[in-house]
mmCIF file of C-alpha atoms in Angstrom:
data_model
loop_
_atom_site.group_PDB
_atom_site.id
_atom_site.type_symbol
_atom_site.label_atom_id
_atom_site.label_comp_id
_atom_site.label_asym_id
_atom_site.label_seq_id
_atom_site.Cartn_x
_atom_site.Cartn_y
_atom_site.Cartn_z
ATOM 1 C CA UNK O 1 -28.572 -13.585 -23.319
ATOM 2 C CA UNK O 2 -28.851 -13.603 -19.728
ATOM 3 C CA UNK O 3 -25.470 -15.619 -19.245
ATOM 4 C CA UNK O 4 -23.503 -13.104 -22.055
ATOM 5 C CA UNK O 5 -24.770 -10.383 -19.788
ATOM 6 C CA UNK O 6 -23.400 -11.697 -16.741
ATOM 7 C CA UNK O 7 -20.185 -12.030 -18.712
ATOM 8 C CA UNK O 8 -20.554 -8.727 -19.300
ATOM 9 C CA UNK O 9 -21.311 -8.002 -15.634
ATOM 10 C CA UNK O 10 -17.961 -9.960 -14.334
ATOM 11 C CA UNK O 11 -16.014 -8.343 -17.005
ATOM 12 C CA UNK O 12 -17.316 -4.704 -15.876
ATOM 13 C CA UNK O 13 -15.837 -6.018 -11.758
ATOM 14 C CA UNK O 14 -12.861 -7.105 -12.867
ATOM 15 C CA UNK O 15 -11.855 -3.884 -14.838
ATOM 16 C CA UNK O 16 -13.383 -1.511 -11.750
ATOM 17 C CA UNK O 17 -11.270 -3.338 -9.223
ATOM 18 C CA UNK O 18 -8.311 -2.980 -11.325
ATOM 19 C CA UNK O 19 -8.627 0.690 -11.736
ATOM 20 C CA UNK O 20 -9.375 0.952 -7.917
ATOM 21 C CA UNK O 21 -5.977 -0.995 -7.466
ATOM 22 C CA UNK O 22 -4.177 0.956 -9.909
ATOM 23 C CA UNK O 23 -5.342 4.260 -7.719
ATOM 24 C CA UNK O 24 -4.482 2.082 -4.369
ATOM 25 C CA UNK O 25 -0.766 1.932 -6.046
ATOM 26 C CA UNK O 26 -0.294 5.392 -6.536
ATOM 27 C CA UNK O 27 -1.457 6.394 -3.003
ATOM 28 C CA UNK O 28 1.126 3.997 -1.589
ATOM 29 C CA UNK O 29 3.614 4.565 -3.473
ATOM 30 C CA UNK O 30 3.095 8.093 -2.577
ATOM 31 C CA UNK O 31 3.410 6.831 0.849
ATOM 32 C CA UNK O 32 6.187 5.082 0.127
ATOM 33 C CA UNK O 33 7.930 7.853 -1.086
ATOM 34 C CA UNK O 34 7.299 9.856 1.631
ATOM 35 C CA UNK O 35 8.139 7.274 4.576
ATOM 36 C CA UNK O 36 11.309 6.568 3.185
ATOM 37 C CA UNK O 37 12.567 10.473 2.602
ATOM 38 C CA UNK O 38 11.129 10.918 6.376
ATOM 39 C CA UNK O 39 13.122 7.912 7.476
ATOM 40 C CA UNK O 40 16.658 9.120 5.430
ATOM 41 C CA UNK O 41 15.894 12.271 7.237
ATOM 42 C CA UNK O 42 15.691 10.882 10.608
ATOM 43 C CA UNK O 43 18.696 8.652 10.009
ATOM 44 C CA UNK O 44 20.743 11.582 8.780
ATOM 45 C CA UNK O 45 19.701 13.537 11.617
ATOM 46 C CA UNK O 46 20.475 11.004 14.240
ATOM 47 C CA UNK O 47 24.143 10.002 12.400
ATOM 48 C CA UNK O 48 25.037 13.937 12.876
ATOM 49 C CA UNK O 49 23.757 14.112 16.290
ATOM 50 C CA UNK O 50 25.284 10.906 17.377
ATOM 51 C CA UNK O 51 28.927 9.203 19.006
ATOM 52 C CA UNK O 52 30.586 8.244 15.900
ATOM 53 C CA UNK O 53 31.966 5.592 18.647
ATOM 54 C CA UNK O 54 28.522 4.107 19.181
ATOM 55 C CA UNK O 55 27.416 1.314 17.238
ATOM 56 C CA UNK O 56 23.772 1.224 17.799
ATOM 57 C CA UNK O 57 22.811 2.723 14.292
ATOM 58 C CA UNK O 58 21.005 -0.422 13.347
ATOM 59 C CA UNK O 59 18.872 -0.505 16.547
ATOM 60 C CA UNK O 60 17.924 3.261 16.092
ATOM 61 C CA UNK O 61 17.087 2.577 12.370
ATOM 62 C CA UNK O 62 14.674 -0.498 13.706
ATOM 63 C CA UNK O 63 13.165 1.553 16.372
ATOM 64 C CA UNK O 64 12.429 4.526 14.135
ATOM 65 C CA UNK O 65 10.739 2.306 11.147
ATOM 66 C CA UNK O 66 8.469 0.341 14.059
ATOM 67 C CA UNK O 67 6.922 3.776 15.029
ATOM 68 C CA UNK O 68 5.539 4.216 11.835
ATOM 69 C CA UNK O 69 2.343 3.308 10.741
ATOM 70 C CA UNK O 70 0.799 2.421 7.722
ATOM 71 C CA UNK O 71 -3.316 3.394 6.841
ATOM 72 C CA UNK O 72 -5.324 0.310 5.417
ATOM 73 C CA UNK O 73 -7.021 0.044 2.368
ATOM 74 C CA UNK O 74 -10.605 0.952 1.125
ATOM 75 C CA UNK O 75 -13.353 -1.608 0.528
ATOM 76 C CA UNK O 76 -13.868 -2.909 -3.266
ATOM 77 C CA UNK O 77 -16.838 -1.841 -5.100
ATOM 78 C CA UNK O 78 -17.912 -4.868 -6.527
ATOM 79 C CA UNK O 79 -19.868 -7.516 -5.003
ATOM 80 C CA UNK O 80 -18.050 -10.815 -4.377
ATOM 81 C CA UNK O 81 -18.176 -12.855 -8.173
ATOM 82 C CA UNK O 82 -15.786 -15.643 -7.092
ATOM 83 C CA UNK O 83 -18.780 -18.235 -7.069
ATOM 84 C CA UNK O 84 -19.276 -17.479 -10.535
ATOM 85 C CA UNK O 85 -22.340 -15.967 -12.952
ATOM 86 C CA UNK O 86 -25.794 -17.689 -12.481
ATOM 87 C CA UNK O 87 -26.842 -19.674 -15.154
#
C-alpha cells in the first residue's frame, strides 16, 4: 500500500510540474512575442532613420538584441523524486 501510494505521490509531481511548465510556456512565449515586435520596431525605426549607404545594419541588430534581458524562472513545487519512492 505504502509503495502504490508513493506511486501515487510521484505521479501527482510529475503532472504539477508539467502544468507549472505548461504556464512557464505561455509566459515566455508571451515574452517572446513581445521582444521580437519590440525588436522589428527598433529595426524599422533605425532602417528609416539611417544612411541607406551604411552597412552596419547587422551590428545595430546585434547590439540592440544584447541589451535585452530575459527574467528567470520560478522554483518547482515538488520536492526532488529523482532518487526514487522509498520502499
Amino acid at each position: 500500500m505504502e509503495r502504490l501510494n508513493s506511486n501515487l505521490y510521484l505521479a501527482n509531481c510529475l503532472i504539477e510540474e508539467n502544468a507549472r511548465l505548461r504556464k512557464k510556456k505561455q509566459l515566455l512565449d508571451q515574452e517572446n512575442k513581445a521582444l521580437l515586435s519590440q525588436l522589428k520596431q527598433q529595426h524599422q525605426q533605425h532602417v528609416v532613420n539611417s544612411d541607406p549607404r551604411s552597412t552596419n545594419n547587422v551590428d545595430d541588430l546585434a547590439l540592440m538584441m544584447t541589451s535585452m534581458t530575459v527574467t528567470s524562472p520560478s522554483s518547482a513545487s515538488c520536492p526532488n523524486t529523482s532518487a526514487g519512492p522509498s520502499s
